[in-house]
mmCIF file of C-alpha atoms in Angstrom:
data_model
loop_
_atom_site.group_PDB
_atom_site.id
_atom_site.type_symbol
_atom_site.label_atom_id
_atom_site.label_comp_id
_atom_site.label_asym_id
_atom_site.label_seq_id
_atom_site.Cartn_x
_atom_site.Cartn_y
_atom_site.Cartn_z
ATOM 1 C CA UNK A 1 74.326 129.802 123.007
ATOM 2 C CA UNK A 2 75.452 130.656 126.539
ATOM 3 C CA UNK A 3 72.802 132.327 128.276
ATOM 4 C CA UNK A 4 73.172 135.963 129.688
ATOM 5 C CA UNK A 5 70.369 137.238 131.155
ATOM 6 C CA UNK A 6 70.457 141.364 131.591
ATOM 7 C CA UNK A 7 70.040 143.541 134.325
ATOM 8 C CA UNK A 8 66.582 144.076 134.191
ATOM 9 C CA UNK A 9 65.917 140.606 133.641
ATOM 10 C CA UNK A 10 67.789 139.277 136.959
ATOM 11 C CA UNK A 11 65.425 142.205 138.522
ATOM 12 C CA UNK A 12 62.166 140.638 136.499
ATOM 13 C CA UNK A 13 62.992 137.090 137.960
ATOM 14 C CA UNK A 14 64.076 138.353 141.657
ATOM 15 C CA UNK A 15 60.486 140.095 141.797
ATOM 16 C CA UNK A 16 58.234 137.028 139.986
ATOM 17 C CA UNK A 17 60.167 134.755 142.620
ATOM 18 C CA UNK A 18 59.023 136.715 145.444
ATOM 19 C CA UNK A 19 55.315 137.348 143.974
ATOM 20 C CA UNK A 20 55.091 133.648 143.222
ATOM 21 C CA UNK A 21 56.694 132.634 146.749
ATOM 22 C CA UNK A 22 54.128 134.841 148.455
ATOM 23 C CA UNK A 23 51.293 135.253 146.487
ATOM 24 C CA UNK A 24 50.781 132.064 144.075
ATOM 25 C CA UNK A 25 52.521 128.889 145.340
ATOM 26 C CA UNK A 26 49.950 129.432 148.964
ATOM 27 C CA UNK A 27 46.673 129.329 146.224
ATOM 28 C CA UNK A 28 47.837 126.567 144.422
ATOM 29 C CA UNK A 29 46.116 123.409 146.093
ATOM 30 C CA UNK A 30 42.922 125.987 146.453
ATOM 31 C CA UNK A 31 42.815 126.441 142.422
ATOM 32 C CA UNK A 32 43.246 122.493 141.578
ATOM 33 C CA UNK A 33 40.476 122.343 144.222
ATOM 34 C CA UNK A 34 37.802 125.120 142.737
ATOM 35 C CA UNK A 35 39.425 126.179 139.426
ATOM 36 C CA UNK A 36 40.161 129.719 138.111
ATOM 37 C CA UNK A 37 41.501 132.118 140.751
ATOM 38 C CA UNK A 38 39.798 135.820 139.752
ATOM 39 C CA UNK A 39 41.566 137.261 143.178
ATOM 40 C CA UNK A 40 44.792 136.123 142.078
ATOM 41 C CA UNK A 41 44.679 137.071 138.604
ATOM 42 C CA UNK A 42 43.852 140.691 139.804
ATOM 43 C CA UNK A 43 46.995 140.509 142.006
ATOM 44 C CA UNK A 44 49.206 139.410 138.503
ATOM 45 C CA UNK A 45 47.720 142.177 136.396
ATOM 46 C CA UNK A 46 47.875 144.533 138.843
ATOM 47 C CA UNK A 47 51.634 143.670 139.124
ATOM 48 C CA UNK A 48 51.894 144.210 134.823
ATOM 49 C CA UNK A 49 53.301 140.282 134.519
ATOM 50 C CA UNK A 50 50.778 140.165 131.492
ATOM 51 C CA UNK A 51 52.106 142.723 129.488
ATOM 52 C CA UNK A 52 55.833 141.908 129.955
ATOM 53 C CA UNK A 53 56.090 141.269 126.487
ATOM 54 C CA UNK A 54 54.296 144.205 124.975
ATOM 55 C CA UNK A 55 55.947 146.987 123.751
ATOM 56 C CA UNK A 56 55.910 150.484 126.022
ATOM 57 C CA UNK A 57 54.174 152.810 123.401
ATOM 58 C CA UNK A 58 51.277 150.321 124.477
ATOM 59 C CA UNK A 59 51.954 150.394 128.111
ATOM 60 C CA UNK A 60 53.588 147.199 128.296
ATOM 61 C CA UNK A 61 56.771 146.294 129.729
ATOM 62 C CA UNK A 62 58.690 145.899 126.372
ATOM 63 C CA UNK A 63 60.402 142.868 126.937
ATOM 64 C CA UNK A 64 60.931 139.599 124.387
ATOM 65 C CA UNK A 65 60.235 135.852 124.939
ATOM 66 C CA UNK A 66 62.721 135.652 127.721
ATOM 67 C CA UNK A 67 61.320 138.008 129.871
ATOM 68 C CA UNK A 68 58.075 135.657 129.229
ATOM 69 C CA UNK A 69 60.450 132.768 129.950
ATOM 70 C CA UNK A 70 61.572 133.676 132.786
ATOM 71 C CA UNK A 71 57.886 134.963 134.430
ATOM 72 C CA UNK A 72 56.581 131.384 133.357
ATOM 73 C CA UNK A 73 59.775 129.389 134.495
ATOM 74 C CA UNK A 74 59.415 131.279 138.045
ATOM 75 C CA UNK A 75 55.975 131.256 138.240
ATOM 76 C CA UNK A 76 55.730 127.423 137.323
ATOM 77 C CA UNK A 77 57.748 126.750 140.731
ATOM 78 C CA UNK A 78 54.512 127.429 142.456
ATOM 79 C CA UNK A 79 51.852 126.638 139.986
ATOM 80 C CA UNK A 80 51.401 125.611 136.609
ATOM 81 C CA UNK A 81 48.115 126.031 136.710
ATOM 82 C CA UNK A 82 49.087 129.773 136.596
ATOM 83 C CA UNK A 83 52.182 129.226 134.520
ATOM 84 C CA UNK A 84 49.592 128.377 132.098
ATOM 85 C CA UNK A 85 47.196 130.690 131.846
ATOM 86 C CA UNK A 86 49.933 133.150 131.609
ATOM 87 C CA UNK A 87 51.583 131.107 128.207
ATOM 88 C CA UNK A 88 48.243 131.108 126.763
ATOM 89 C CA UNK A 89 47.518 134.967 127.105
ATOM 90 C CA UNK A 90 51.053 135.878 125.641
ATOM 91 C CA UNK A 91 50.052 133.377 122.764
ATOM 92 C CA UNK A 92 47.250 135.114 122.209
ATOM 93 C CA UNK A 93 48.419 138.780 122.704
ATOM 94 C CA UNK A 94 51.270 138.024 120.463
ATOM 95 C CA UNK A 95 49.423 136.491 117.381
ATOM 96 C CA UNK A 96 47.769 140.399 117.543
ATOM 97 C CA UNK A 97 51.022 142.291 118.059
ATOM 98 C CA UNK A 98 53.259 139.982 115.532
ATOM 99 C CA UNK A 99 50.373 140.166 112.371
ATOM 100 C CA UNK A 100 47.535 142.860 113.719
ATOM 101 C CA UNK A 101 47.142 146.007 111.302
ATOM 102 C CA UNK A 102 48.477 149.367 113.312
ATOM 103 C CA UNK A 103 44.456 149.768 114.247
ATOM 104 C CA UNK A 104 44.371 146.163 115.572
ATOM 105 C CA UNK A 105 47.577 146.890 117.825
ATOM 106 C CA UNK A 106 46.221 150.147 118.900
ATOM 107 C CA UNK A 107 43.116 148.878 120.256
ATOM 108 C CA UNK A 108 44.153 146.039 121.919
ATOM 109 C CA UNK A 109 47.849 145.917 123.398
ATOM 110 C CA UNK A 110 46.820 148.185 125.797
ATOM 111 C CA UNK A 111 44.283 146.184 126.361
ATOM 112 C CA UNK A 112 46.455 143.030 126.850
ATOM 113 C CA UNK A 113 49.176 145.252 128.806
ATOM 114 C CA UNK A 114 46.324 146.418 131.339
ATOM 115 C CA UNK A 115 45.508 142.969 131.790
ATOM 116 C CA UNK A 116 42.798 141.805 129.654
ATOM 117 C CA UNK A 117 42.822 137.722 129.381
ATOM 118 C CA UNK A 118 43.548 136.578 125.751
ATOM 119 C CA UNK A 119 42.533 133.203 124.156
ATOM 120 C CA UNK A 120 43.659 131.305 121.157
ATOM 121 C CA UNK A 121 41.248 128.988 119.671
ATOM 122 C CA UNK A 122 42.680 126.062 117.126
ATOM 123 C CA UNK A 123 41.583 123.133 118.674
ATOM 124 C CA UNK A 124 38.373 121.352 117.780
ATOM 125 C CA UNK A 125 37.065 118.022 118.851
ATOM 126 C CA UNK A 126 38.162 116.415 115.554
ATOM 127 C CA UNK A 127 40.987 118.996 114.902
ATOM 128 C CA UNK A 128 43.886 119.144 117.015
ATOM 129 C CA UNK A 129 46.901 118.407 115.241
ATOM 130 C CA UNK A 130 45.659 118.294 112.054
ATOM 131 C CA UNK A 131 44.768 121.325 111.161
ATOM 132 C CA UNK A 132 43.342 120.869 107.662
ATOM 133 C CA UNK A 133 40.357 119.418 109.824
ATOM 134 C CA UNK A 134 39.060 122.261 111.311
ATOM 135 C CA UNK A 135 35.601 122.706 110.291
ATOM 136 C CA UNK A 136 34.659 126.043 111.736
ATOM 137 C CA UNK A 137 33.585 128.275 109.005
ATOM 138 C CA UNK A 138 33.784 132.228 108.664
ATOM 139 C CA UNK A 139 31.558 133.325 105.442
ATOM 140 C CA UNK A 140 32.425 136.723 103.705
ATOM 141 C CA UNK A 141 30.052 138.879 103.330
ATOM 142 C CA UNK A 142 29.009 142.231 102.563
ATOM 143 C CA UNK A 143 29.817 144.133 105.836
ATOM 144 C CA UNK A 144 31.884 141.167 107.213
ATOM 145 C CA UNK A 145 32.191 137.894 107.975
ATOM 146 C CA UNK A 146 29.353 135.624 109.568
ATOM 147 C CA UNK A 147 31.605 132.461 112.041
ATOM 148 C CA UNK A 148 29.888 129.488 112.841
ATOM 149 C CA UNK A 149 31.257 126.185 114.199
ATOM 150 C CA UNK A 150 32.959 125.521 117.490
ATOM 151 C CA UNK A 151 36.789 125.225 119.435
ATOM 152 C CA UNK A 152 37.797 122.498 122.355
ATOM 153 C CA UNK A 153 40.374 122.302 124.589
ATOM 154 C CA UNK A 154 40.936 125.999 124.789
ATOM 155 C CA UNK A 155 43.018 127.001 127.623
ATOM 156 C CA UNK A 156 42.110 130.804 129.132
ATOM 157 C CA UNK A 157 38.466 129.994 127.379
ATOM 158 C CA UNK A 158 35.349 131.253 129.848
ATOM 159 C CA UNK A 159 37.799 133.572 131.165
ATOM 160 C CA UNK A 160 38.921 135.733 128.323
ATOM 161 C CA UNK A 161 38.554 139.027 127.467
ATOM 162 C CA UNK A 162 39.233 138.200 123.686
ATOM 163 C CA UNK A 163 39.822 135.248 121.623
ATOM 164 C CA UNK A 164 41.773 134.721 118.286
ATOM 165 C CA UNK A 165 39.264 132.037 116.460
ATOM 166 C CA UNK A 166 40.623 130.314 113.071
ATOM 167 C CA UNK A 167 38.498 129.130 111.137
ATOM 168 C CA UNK A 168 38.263 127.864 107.279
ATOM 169 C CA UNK A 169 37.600 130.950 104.767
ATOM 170 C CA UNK A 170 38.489 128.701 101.925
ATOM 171 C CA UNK A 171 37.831 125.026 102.824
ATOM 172 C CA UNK A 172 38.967 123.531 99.449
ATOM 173 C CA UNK A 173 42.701 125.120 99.927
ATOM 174 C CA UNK A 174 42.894 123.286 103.327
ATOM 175 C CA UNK A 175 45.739 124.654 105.599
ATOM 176 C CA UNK A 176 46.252 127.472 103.221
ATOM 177 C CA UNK A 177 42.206 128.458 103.458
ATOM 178 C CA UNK A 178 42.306 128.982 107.300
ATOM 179 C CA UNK A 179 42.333 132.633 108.556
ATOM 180 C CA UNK A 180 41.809 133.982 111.936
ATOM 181 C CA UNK A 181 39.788 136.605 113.807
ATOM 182 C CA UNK A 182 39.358 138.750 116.558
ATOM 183 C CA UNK A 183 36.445 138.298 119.012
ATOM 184 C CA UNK A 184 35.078 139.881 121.729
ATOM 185 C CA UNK A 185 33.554 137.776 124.601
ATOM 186 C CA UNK A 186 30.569 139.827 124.625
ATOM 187 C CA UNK A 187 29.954 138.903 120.758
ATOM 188 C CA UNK A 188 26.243 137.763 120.348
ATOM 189 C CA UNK A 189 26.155 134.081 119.033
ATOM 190 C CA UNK A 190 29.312 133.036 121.438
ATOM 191 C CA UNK A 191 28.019 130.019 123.866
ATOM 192 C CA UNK A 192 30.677 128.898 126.855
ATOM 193 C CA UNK A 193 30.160 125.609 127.171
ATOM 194 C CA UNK A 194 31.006 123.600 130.611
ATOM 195 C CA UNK A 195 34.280 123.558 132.256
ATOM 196 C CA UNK A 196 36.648 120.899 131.738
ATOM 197 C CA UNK A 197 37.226 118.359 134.759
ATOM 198 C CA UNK A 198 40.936 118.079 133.665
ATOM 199 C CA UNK A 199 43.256 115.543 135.382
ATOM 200 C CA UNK A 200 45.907 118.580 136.088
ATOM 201 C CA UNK A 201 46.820 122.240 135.863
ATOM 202 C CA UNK A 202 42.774 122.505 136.917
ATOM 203 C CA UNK A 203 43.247 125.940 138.019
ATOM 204 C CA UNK A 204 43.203 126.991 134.332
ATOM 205 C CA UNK A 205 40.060 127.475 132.661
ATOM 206 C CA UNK A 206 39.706 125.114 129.957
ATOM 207 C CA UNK A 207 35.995 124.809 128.247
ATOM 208 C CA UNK A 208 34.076 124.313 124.672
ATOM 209 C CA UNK A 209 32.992 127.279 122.541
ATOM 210 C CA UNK A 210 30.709 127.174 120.308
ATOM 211 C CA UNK A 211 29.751 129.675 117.563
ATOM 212 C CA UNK A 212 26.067 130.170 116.407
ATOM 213 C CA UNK A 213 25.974 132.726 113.423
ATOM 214 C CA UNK A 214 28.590 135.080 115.084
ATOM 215 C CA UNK A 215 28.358 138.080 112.885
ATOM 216 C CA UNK A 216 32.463 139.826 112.885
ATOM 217 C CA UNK A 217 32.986 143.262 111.104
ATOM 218 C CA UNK A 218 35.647 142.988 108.316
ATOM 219 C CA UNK A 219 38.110 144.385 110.768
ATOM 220 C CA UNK A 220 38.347 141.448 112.545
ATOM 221 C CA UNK A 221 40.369 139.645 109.939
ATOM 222 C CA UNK A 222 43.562 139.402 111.382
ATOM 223 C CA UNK A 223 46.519 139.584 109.168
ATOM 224 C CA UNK A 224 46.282 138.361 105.709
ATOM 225 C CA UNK A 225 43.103 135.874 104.244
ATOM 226 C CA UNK A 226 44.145 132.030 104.628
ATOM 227 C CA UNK A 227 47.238 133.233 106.574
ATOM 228 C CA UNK A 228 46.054 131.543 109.701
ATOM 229 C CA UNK A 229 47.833 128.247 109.976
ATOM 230 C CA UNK A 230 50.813 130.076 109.151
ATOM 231 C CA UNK A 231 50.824 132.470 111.954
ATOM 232 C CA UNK A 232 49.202 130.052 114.474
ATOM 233 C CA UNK A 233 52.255 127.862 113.396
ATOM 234 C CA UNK A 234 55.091 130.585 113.927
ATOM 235 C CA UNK A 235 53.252 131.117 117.573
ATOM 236 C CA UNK A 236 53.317 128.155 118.765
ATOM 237 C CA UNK A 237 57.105 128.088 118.669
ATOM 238 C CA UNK A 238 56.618 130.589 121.352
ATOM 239 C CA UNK A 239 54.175 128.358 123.057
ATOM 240 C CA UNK A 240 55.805 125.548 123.389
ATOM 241 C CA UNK A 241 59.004 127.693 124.697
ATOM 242 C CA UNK A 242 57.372 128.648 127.791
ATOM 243 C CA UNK A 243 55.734 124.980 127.926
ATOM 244 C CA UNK A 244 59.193 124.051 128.325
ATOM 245 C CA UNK A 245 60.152 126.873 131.121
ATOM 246 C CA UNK A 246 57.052 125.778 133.069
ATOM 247 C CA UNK A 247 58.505 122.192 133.175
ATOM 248 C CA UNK A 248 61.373 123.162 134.550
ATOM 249 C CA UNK A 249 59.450 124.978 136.559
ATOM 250 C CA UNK A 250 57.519 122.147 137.875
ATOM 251 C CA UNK A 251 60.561 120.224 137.932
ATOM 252 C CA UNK A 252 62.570 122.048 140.407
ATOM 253 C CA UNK A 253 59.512 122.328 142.594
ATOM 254 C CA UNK A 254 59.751 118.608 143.169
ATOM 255 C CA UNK A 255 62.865 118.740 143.594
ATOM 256 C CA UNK A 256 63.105 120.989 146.455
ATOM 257 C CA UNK A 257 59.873 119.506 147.653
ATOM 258 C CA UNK A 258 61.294 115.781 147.565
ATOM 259 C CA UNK A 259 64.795 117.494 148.730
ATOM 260 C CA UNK A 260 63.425 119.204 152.492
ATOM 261 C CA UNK A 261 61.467 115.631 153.151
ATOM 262 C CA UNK A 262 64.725 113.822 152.557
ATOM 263 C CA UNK A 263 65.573 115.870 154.661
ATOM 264 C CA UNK A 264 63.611 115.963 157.503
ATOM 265 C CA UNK A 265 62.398 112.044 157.117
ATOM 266 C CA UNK A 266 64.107 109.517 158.892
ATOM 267 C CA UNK A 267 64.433 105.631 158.410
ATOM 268 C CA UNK A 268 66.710 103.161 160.712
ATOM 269 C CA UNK A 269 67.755 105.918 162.498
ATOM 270 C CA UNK A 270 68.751 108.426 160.415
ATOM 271 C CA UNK A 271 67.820 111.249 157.538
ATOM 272 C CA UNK A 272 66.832 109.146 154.615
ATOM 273 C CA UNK A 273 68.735 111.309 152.537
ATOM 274 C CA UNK A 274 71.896 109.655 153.528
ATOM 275 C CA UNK A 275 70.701 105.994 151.974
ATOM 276 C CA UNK A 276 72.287 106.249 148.468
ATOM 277 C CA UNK A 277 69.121 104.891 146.766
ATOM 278 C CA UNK A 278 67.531 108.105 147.943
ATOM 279 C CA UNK A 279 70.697 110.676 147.052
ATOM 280 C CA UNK A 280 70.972 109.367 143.799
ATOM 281 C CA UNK A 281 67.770 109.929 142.495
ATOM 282 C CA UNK A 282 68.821 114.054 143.379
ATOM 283 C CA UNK A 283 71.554 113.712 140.955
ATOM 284 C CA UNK A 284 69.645 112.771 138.248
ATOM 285 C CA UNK A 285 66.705 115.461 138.971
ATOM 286 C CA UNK A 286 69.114 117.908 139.396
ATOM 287 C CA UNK A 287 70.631 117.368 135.843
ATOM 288 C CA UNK A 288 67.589 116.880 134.024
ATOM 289 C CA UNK A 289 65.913 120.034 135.635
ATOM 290 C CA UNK A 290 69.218 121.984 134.395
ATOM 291 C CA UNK A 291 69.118 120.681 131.027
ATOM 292 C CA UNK A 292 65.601 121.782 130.422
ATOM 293 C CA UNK A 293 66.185 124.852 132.056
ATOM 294 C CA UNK A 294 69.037 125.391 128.886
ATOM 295 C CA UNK A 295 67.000 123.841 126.172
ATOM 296 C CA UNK A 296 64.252 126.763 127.342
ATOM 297 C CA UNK A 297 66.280 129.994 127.554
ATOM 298 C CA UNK A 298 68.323 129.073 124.662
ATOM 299 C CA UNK A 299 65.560 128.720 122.270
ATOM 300 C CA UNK A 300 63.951 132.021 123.459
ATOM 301 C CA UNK A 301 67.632 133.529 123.026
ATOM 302 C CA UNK A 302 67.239 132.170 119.441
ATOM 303 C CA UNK A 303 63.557 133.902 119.115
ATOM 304 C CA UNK A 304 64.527 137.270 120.662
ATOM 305 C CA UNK A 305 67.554 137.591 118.112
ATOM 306 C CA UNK A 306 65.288 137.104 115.175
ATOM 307 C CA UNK A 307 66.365 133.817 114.041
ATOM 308 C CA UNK A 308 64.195 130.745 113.604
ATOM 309 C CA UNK A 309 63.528 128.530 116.442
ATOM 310 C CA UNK A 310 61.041 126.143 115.456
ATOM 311 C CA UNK A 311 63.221 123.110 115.753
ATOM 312 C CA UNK A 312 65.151 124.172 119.020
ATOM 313 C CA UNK A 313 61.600 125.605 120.577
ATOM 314 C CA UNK A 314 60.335 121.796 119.405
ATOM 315 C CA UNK A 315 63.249 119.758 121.217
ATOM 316 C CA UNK A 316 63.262 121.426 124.185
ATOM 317 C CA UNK A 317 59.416 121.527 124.937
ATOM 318 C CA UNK A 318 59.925 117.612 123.598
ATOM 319 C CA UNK A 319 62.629 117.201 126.320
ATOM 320 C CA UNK A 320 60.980 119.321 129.060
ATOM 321 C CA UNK A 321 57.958 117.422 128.885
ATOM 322 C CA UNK A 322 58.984 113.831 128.810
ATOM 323 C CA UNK A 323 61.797 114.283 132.013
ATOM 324 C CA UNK A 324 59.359 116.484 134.019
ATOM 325 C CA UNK A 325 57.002 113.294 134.164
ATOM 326 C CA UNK A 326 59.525 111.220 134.642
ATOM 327 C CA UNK A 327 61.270 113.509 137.763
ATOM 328 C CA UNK A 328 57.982 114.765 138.949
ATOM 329 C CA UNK A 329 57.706 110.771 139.640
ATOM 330 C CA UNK A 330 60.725 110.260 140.718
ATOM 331 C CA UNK A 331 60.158 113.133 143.808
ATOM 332 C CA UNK A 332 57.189 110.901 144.535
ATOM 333 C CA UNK A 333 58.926 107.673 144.972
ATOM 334 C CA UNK A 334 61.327 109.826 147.901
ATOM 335 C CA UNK A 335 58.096 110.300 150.104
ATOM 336 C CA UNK A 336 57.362 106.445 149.687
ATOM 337 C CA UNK A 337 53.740 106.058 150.330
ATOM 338 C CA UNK A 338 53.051 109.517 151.390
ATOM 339 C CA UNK A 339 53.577 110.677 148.166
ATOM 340 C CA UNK A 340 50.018 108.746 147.292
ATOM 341 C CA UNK A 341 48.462 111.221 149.559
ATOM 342 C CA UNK A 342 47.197 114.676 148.491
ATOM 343 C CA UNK A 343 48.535 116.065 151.744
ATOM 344 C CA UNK A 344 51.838 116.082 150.961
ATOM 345 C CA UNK A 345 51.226 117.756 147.382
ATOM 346 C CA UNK A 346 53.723 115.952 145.576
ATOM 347 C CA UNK A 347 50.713 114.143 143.317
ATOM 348 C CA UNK A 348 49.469 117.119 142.097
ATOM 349 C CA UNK A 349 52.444 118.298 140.160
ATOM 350 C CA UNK A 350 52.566 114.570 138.584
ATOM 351 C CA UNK A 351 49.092 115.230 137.135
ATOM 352 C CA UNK A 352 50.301 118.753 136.255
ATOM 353 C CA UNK A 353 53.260 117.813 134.125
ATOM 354 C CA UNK A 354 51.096 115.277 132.363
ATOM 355 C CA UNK A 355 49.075 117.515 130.347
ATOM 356 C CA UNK A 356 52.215 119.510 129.311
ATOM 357 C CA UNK A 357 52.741 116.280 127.061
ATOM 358 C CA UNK A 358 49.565 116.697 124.926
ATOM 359 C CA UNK A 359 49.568 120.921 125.530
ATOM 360 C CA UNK A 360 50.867 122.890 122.599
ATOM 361 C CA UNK A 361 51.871 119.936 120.585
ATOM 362 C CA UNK A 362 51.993 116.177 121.325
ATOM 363 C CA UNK A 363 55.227 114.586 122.228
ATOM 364 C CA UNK A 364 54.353 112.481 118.731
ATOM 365 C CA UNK A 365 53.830 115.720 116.786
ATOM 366 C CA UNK A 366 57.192 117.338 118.370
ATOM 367 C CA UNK A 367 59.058 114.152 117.037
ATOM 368 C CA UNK A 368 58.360 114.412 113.410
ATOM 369 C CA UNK A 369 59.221 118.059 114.022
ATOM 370 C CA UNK A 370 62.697 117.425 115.189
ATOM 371 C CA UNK A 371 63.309 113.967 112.983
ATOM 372 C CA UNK A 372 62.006 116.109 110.439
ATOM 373 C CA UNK A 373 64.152 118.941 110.662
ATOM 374 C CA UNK A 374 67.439 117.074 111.711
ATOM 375 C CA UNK A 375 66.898 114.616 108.511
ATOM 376 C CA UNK A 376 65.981 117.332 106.434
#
C-alpha cells in the first residue's frame, strides 16, 4: 500500500517534531534517571497529543491509528520512554471507544481527550501470553461485580487515571470466560504496588496492582460478558502498530546520533566517517530504519480502512523490534568505546529497544502469529 499521508497529518507530524525536539528529547536522560515525568505529561495533554485519536463530539482530535502512528513514531525520536506511555493510553482509551456502551463513551472520551492517563491490565505474574491463565476473578453479584486478584507488568500503572482490568467471569470457559472492566484509581480495595526498576524505557511507570475485594457497579462491564480476550486481542493489533513506529523511532535516533559523531570524530587524521567500515554500517541502518518505518504506516493504513491487520500489525512490530536492537547496536559500535559510557547516550536507547521485544507480544508469540497466518 503506498503510503499518503494527508494534509493535516504532514501538519500533526511537523508540530510533534518540534514539541518532541524542544520539549521531550531535553527530559529524556532526566526520566531514565527518576522515572515518570508529571511536568512533561502536563505539557503533552495540554498540547491534546492524547486525544488524537478520539473522535471530536468528545473533544478529541478525530484522527485514526496513523495520526497515533505518526505522534508515537515522532515522539520515539526523542524518547521511548514517552513513546510509550502514549501507546499504552491509546490502548486503553480505545478498548472504551471501540466496545464501551454510548454511556461508557460519554463519560470517559472526554475524559481521555482532556488528558486523563489510561491503563490496560492483562498481564499477571503467571499470565502473560497465555491468557487462559489469568487468575483474577470478578464475581457477579447482586448490584455488581466484586474483583479480586492482581495485574504485573502494567505499563501507565501508578499513573493512571483509569484502568481496563480483565479478569475471569467464567473460569471453566477459559479464554472465552474473561471479561473486562472499568476502574477508577480512586476505587477502594486497589493497592499500587512498587515501581518497577526496568532495564529501559524507565521513564514509564510500570508497577503491580493488586485487587482486594474491589466492589465495581454493573456498569463497569465493558462490552459483552467473556468478550474480553477478544477485544484485548483486536487491540493489541493497534499496540503493537505503534510498538513498531516507536522502533523506528528509536532507530533513526541512533542513526542521526551515530551519524553527527561520525561526523565530528576523527581517527588517523581524518572524519571517521570516511573509513568504509564506518560508512557502511549507515547503509544498512538507513535501510532497515526505512523498512520499519513502511511495515508501520502500512499496517495502520490497513487498520484505518477497516480491514484486518493482525498479521501485517504482527510482522512489522516482529521486524521493528528485532532490527532496532540490532541498529541501536550497531550506532554503538560507531562511538567505539564511548558508546559504553552513559555520557554519550547512545546506551540508553539499546536498553530501550530491548523491552520493545517482550512489550505487547514476544518476538516468539509474533512468530506463530505470522507462521500461523502465512501457513494458514
Amino acid at each position: 500500500m503506498l503510503i499518503q499521508l494527508t494534509e493535516e497529518q504532514k501538519m500533526l507530524r511537523d508540530m510533534v517534531r518540534e514539541f518532541t525536539k524542544k520539549e521531550i528529547e531535553p527530559r529524556d536522560k532526566w526520566m531514565d534517571e527518576n522515572g515518570f515525568d508529571w511536568d512533561l505529561y502536563h505539557k503533552i495533554a495540554a498540547a491534546g497529543f492524547m486525544g488524537a485519536n478520539i473522535p471530536e463530539e468528545f473533544g478529541g482530535g478525530g484522527g485514526g491509528i496513523m495520526d497515533t502512528t505518526i505522534i508515537a513514531h515522532e515522539m520515539a525520536k526523542g524518547s521511548a520512554s514517552i513513546a510509550t506511555f502514549m501507546g499504552a493510553h491509546w490502548l486503553g482509551a480505545n478498548l472504551v471507544l471501540e466496545n464501551g456502551t454510548d454511556e461508557q463513551r460519554a463519560k470517559y472520551m472526554p475524559e481521555a481527550a482532556a488528558g486523563k492517563i489510561f491503563a490496560f491490565g492483562l498481564t499477571e505474574s503467571s499470565a502473560g501470553s497465555d491468557a487462559a491463565g489469568i487468575k483474577s476473578i470478578a464475581t457477579e453479584t447482586e448490584d455488581g461485580w466484586v474483583l479480586n486478584g492482581s495485574k504485573a507488568w502494567i505499563t501507565n500503572s501508578g499513573v493512571a487515571d483509569y484502568y481496563i482490568i480483565l479478569a475471569m467471569t467464567d473460569p471453566e470457559l477459559g479464554t472465552k470466560g474473561i471479561s473486562a472492566f472499568l476502574m477508577d484509581k480512586n476505587v477502594e480495595g486497589l493497592i499500587v504496588g512498587k515501581f518497577e526498576e526496568k532495564m529501559g524505557c524507565r521513564g514509564s511507570a510500570t508497577c503491580e496492582l493488586s485487587f482486594n475485594n474491589i466492589k465495581l457497579p454493573k456498569e463497569a462491564l465493558l462490552g459483552v460478558r467473556g468478550k474480553g480476550f477478544k477485544m484485548a486481542m483486536e487491540t493489541l493489533d493497534i499496540g503493537r502498530i505503534t510498538a513498531a513506529a516507536i522502533c523506528a523511532g528509536i532507530a533513526e535516533h541512533a542513526t542521526t546520533m551515530a551519524a553527527q559523531y561520525a561526523n565530528e570524530r576523527k581517527a588517523f587524521g581524518k572524519p571517521i566517517k570516511a573509513f568504509q567500515g564506518v560508512a557502511f554500517r549507515f547503509a544498512d541502518m538507513y535501510a532497515e530504519t526505512k523498512a520499519m518505518e513502511f511495515l508501520a504506516y502500512d499496517a495502520a493504513a490497513t487498520k484505518d480502512a477497516g480491514q484486518r491487520c493482525t498479521l501485517n500489525a504482527a510482522a512489522a512490530k516482529l521486524f521493528a523490534t528485532e532490527h532496532c536492537v540490532d541498529i541501536c547496536i550497531q550506532a554503538q559500535q560507531v562511538f567505539g568505546g564511548n558508546g559504553y559510557s552513559k555520557e554519550y547516550h547512545i546506551e540508553r536507547l539499546i536498553r530501550d529497544a530491548r523491552g520493545w521485544c517482550v512489550m505487547e507480544g514476544s518476538t516468539e508469540i509474533l512468530r506463530m502469529i505470522v507462521s500461523g497466518n502465512v501457513l494458514a
